[in-house]
Phi, psi and omega in degrees: 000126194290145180275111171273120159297157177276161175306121149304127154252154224240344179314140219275113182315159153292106172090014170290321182311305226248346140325250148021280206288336188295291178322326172283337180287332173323290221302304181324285176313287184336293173311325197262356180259333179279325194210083195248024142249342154291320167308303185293312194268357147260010152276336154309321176281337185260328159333257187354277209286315153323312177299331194278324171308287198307281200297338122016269161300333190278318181301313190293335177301311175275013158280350198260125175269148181273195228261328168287352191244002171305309197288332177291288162350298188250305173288002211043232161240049213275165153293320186207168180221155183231115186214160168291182204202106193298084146230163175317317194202188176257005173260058196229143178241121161293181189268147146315303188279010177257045225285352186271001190207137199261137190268325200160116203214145152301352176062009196260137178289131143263125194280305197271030189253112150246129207273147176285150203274137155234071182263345195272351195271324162354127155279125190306159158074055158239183127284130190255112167256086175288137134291148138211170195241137192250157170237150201244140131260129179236193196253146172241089232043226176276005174259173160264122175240152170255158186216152157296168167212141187241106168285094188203181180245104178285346205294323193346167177256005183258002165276358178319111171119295173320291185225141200238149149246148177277276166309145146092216162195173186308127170291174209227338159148186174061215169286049192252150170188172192256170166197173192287154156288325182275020162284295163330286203290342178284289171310359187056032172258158192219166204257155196113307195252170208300122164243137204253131179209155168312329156263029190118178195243122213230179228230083194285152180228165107109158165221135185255132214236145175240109178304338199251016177196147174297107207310338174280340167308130173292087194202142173276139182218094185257159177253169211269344167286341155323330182244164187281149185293306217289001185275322204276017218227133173133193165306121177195173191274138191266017153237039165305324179248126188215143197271129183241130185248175183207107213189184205265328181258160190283174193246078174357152164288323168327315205272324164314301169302311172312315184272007162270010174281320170267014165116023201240163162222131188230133174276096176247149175314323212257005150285332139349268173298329168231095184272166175261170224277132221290336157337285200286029180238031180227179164209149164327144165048017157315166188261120170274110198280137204252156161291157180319205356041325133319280192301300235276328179288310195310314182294315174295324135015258175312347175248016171253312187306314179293298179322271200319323192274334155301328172292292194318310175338289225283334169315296162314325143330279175300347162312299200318292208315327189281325180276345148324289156341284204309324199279343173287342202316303166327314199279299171317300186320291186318307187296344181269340163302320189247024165113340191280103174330144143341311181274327161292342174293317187276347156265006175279335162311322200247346162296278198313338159299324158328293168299290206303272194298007170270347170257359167292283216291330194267351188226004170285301210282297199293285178347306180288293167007295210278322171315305183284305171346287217280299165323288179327290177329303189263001170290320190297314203285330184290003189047044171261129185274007187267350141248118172303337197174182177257082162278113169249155198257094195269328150294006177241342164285302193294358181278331154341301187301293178327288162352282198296305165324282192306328183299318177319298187320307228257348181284338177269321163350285194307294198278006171246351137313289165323314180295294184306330147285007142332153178290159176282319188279348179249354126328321182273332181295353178055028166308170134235131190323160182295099183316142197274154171289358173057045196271313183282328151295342176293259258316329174291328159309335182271343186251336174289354163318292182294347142325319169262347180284325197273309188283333178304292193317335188279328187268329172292310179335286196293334161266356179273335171317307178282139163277299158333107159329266223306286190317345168266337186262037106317309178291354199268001158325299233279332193270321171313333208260334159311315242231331160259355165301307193276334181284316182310309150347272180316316173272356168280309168317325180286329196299295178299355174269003184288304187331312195281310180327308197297323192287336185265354165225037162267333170287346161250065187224039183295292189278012176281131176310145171345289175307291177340294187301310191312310166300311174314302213284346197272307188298333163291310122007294190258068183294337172279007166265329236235302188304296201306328162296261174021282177321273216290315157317333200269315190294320181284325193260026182251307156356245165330359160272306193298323167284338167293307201295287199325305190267007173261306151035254163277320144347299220258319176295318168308321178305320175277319169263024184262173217238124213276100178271346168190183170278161198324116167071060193224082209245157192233119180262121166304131143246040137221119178244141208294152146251164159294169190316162134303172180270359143304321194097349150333142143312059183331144182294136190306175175248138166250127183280131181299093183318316201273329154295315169319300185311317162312308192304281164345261191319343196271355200263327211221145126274014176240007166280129197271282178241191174203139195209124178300114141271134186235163193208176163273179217277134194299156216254108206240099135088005177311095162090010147235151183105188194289154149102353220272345182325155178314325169294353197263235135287136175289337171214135179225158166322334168289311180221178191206110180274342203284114162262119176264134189226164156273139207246170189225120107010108192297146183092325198243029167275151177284139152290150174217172187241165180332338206234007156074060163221150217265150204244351166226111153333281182336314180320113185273015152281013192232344219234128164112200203302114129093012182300289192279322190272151179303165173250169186224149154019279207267351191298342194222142175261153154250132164168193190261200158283352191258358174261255159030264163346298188300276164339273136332282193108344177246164169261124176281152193240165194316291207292354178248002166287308202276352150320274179347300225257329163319302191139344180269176218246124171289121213209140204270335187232160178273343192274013153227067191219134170213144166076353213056040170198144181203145188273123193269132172236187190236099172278158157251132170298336190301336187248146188225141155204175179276132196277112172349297186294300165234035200032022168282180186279122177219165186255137155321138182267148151294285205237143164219140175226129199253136128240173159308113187238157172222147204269138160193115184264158182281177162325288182244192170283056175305174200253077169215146156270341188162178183234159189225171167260176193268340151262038167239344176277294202272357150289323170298346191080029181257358153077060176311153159239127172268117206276357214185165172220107157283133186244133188233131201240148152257015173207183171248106194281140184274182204294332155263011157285291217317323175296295186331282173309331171296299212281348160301306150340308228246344156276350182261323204252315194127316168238164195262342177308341181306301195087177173212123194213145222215120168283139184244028166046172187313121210275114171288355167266021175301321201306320200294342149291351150300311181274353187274328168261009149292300233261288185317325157303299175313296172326307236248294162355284181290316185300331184283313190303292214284304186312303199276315159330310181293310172305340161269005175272339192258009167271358215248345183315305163303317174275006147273320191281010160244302176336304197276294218260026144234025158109351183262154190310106188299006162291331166301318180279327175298316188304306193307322160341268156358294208259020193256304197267006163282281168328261156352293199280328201271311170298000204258323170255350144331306197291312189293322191281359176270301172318323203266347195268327198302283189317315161335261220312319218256011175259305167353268162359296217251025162228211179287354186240031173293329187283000205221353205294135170214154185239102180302065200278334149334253204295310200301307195306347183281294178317332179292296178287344190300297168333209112093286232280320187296313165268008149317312216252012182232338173287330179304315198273337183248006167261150270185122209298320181251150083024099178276164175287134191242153189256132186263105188295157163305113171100015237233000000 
């Protein structure tokens, strides 16, 4: 019987894929143990931004106190804390984890809501530890200076966690008391010895650390028999005082919502710790508070500037990986020579993205980790409350991690195609295969172009679609993530269009000097050398165009919304100052300063006061809500005190629109724009004077028809937009009163007094916060009791951080105290530009460094066609030029494309948010950054290739 074989089989062995995948994770290490500064530097790239993220997250995460460390921190081990609760009416829910901020209110003023004291709220069978907080004054010389003072038993044992003593010991009675360390040191007292305070003369023995304060805070820590009754008595904050109870049961959400119906707020544990379900954290008809306007343009911001820089990343990456590859080409052929399939050849590649970023992402992580760790640690060691702790943010690190991973991996991808479809035979010639015509990467570069065009265009649409503020800050989730969808797009789309660009402007480089053409013809020729380059400039400069348009931007917008307080180099001195209470609680009478020593004081402090000038207003809001009577019911102005705030009343029609959520619906809009368009009134809000006060004040010159308006009876007025007709109404707030303001339901004081007079428009230099000025005979036929209230100081420089010491403590011999200050309006800050160029220059850096990598890395793939250069003969001034003109080429289109690619995506994030009114296109610095790229690595590919050659080893045939 003929001996029958059995059938071959031709089916794939069981576990051969896994099998495969072993051998390629060897190969991989082996290669990555071989070349291990390429190796180190793209873990290095995916490392970095993987660390900035995680530790990122983690500091913020550890500015957020968990729900345990609110209770340690601020309760010890108390049950509950009882303090007032700043609202309107009683249909207000405070935040759980807050007792100071209202979570959800109807916003509606109750003229008849009295809030409850709450020591009246205090739940029976508790133990009570009260707080309150004192302002203190001691002597520093001939001045008064202030400091806190904090009344408690910090020592309690039921205060554990709350309060540590550090130093020292426990007082012991009498004038012993604990105090803070910045307390010391700012006084220079060492403990044991005397500090002299306005409540007695007291003994610090300890310094005491408050979890809930910074240890450089300046504070007294008394216990109540210690301070005098009549200090704690007067004018104070109605959360100066606060309960702390202390007991077995906890104190309920139930019990919580009842005391914020009367006006109490309770931090309680175990509402802390089980807070409740977000149902009970509305009241009817609540007001839905809109995100910022601001926060939502910062957000669109960061998610175009992260995508680009998440891309850049991964570009970069992929350079190495791709002259990695090309150096593999050989090692790979042989392995395709003994039988190994396409896909194992394309996974010993995509293994080294494997390794690499899993050790990138896995020492990214540990790094930020080990980074935000060690910042807590010493923010904790400085006695600074603003980290609570060692938070990790594990969802925003593992997302992080992924990233970085996936960029490695998908950075490996590309070139391990490329690779695995070599030719075999011109791999083992250590030949290089026939460049493909990339005929298949345009038409996909053409179509994810439009792909990206397409996505711009939809997000630029959809955000210009809404008119409505709130409804554009609702879209800008949906349009940033279109609008970086579409920039990412576009440099992946340009990326795949460089082959065809570098062929297409390599046929017009005829007239171009030798080295140029040589270069042009090579980067076309060698496109799996050319892209990666490419890529990674075109990626780093798109990076840095986007970041130029964004921060020119916000620049410009700042420029536009700052807020003035006088004119440029302009300081203003009180010459009446409030004193503290009497030991009745009575008011004291204010103190007045003599203008002209101040003024002496001043000019003698400073060489740079150009004048000094008495402002006079009318008579200033004086002595307000204290003594019998002072109650709303009671006169609005007595020989003593004074209530009368004077405003300019806005013309019905001619309020800046705002939309429900309080954002204003046009910037632009000139009822929204000039002199007091936003601000509150003041004192200072309405002037008396002439025309050299005009002049002063203003910034402008009044001219003959608006002096002799003035010297008339009208009113000079800063903005048109309260003035009709050649008139406005001046009015009398009493401060004592709140009501909802017709036009946009915010909170405003009741008018008293309307006076119609005549005006005439003179807008100032800049928006300073006046409405205008009168004359003094025209403030005393009104009744308005001028005063001189102030000293204007006018500088011809912005003085530096010592005159400002200097002009204080001259200040501070005249008045009595170091608290006044001397603060310089310092104008629209004019040295923003050099934060243009500053992010040219971290731009420019970050570039040439993407530049100088993928240059180097084509230099050394590129090594062999100089070492055929060098053994026929050309000159090494010849190879240095090509050099040049390789990374001349490569870095200029690479920053062409990105500054196109980076600006485009800008403008059209500008465009579609709040800072559409402010869009500025810095073209200075990109253009500097544009030619600066190319030229610099030119002149740096020039200066490091190297005259001579090492011996290269040559294949047969090769």
């Amino acid at each position: 019987m003929p001996h029958r074989h059995p059938p071959l089989e031709l089916a794939p062995a069981a576990g051969g894929r896994r099998g495969s995948f072993r051998v390629a994770l060897r190969m991989a290490r082996r290669d990555i143990a071989r070349h291990r500064g390429r190796s180190l530097l793209i873990v290095l790239l995916i490392m970095l931004p993987v660390a900035g993220m995680t530790a990122a997250g983690t500091l913020y995460q550890s500015s957020l106190r968990t729900p345990q460390e609110i209770v340690r921190y601020e309760l010890g081990k108390t049950q509950a804390r009882f303090v007032a609760l700043p609202t309107p009416n009683g249909d207000s829910v405070q935040d759980p984890l807050n007792d100071s901020v209202v979570a959800s209110s109807t916003g509606e003023l109750d003229g008849d809501f009295v809030p409850t004291d709450p020591k009246d709220l205090l739940p029976p069978g508790y133990g009570i530890l009260p707080l309150r907080q004192l302002q203190l004054t001691t002597s520093v010389g001939a001045a008064k200076v202030t400091l806190n003072g904090v009344q408690v038993d910090a020592l309690n044992e039921a205060f554990e966690g709350k309060f540590t003593l550090l130093d020292g010991r426990a007082p012991a009675g009498g004038a012993e008391v604990l105090a803070s360390r910045g307390l010391l040191k700012r006084f220079n007292v060492d403990l044991g010895e005397e500090l002299t305070t306005s409540a007695g003369t007291f003994v610090p023995v300890g310094t005491i650390r408050d979890a809930d304060a910074s240890d450089n805070n300046s504070t007294l820590y008394l216990q109540f028999a210690q301070v005098p009754a009549g200090l704690v008595q007067g004018p104070a904050s109605a959360q100066a005082a606060s309960y702390y109870v202390t007991g077995p049961e906890p104190v309920t959400w139930q019990q919580v919502r009842e005391a914020n119906s009367k006006g109490v707020g309770v931090l309680s544990r175990s509402v802390v710790l089980d807070p409740p379900p977000p149902g009970e954290l509305t009241v009817p008809g609540a007001r839905v508070a809109g995100v910022p306007s601001e926060t939502v343009a910062t957000y669109a911001t960061f998610a175009v500037v992260g995508a680009l820089a998440l891309l850049e990343v991964g570009l970069l990456a992929g350079a190495a990986f791709a002259v990695g590859a090309k150096h593999q080409v050989r090692e790979l052929a042989l392995l395709a020579a003994s039988g190994a399939e396409a896909p194992t050849i394309r996974a010993v590649v995509t293994a080294s993205g494997l390794w690499l970023g899993g050790l990138a992402v896995t020492a990214g992580a540990a790094a930020g980790l080990a980074a935000a760790a060690g910042v807590v640690w010493w923010v904790r060691s400085t006695g600074s409350a603003r980290l609570a702790g060692v938070h990790p943010d594990l969802l925003l690190t593992t997302v992080a991690m992924l990233m970085g991973l996936a960029a490695c991996i998908l950075a490996a991808l590309a070139p391990a195609n490329l690779v695995a479809r070599q030719a075999l035979l011109g791999a083992l010639k250590s030949g290089r295969a026939p460049a493909a015509s990339g005929r298949r990467s345009t038409l996909a570069g053409v179509a994810v172009l439009l792909a990206a065009a397409g996505l711009l265009a939809a997000g630029s649409a959809l955000g210009s679609s809404a008119k409505d503020p709130d409804q554009r800050a609702q879209q800008a989730a949906a349009v940033s993530a279109m609008l970086a969808g579409g920039a990412v797009l576009a440099v992946v789309a340009l990326v795949l269009l460089t082959g065809w660009l570098a062929a297409t402007l390599t046929s017009r480089t005829r007239a171009m000097p030798l080295p140029l053409r040589m270069a042009a013809r090579d980067s076309a020729r060698n496109r799996s050398r050319t892209v990666p380059a490419v890529a990674a400039v075109l990626a780093a400069a798109t990076l840095a165009s986007a970041a130029l348009v964004l921060t020119a931007s916000q620049l410009a917008g700042q420029r536009q919304s700052h807020s003035w307080s006088a004119l440029e180099n302009q300081s203003y001195l009180p010459l009446n100052l409030a004193q503290p209470p009497l030991a009745d609680g009575t008011a004291a009478p204010a103190v007045t300063v003599d203008p002209e020593r101040l003024s002496a004081a001043v000019s003698g402090a400073l060489d740079s006061v150009s004048w000094t000038r008495t402002v006079t207003t009318p008579a200033p809001v004086e002595n307000c809500g204290f003594g019998e009577g002072s109650g709303p019911a009671g006169p609005v102005a007595t020989e003593t005190s004074n209530c009368l705030l004077y405003a300019l009343a806005r013309p019905s029609g001619q309020e800046c629109p705002v939309t429900p959520q309080r954002r204003v619906v046009d910037p632009d809009d000139w009822r929204c724009r000039g002199s007091m368009a936003s601000d509150q009134p003041t004192d200072r809000s309405i002037l008396v004077g002439g025309a050299d006060d005009i002049r002063a004040m203003f910034g402008s010159e009044a001219g003959a028809a608006i002096v002799a308006a003035l010297d008339a009876g009208a009113m000079v007025v800063t903005n048109p937009a309260f003035v009709r007709d050649g008139k406005v109404e001046l009015q009398g707030l009493d401060v004592r009163t709140q009501q909802p303001s017709p036009s946009d339901g915010s909170i405003v004081h009741e008018a008293v007094t309307s006076t119609v007079l005549d005006a005439v428009i003179l807008e100032p230099a800049v928006a300073v916060p006046y409405y205008g000025i009168v004359s003094p005979a025209t403030a005393g036929r009104l009744r308005l009791d001028p005063k001189a209230v102030g000293l204007a100081i006018q500088l011809n420089r912005p003085p530096s951080a010592a005159e400002v010491d200097a002009v204080t403590g001259a200040v501070a011999g005249v008045v009595g105290h170091y608290g006044l200050g001397f603060w310089v309006e310092p104008g629209v800050p004019k040295d923003q530009a050099w934060m243009g160029w500053l992010i040219v220059a971290i731009s420019a850096l970050i570039t040439f460094s993407a530049a100088g990598i993928t240059t180097g890395l084509a230099l050394a793939d590129a090594r062999t066609d100089h070492a055929t250069l060098a053994g026929v003969g050309a000159a090494p001034r010849l190879r240095k030029t090509l050099a040049a003109s390789q990374a001349l080429f490569t870095s200029g289109l690479g920053a062409v494309l990105g500054a196109v690619a980076g600006t485009v995506p800008a403008v059209l994030i500008v465009a579609s948010t709040e800072m559409r009114s402010s869009l500025e296109v810095p073209w200075l610095p990109l253009a500097a950054m544009v030619m600066a790229i190319p030229l610099t690595a030119s002149a740096l590919a020039w200066a490091f290739t190297r005259s001579a050659l090492p011996m290269t080893r040559r294949a047969l045939g090769g």
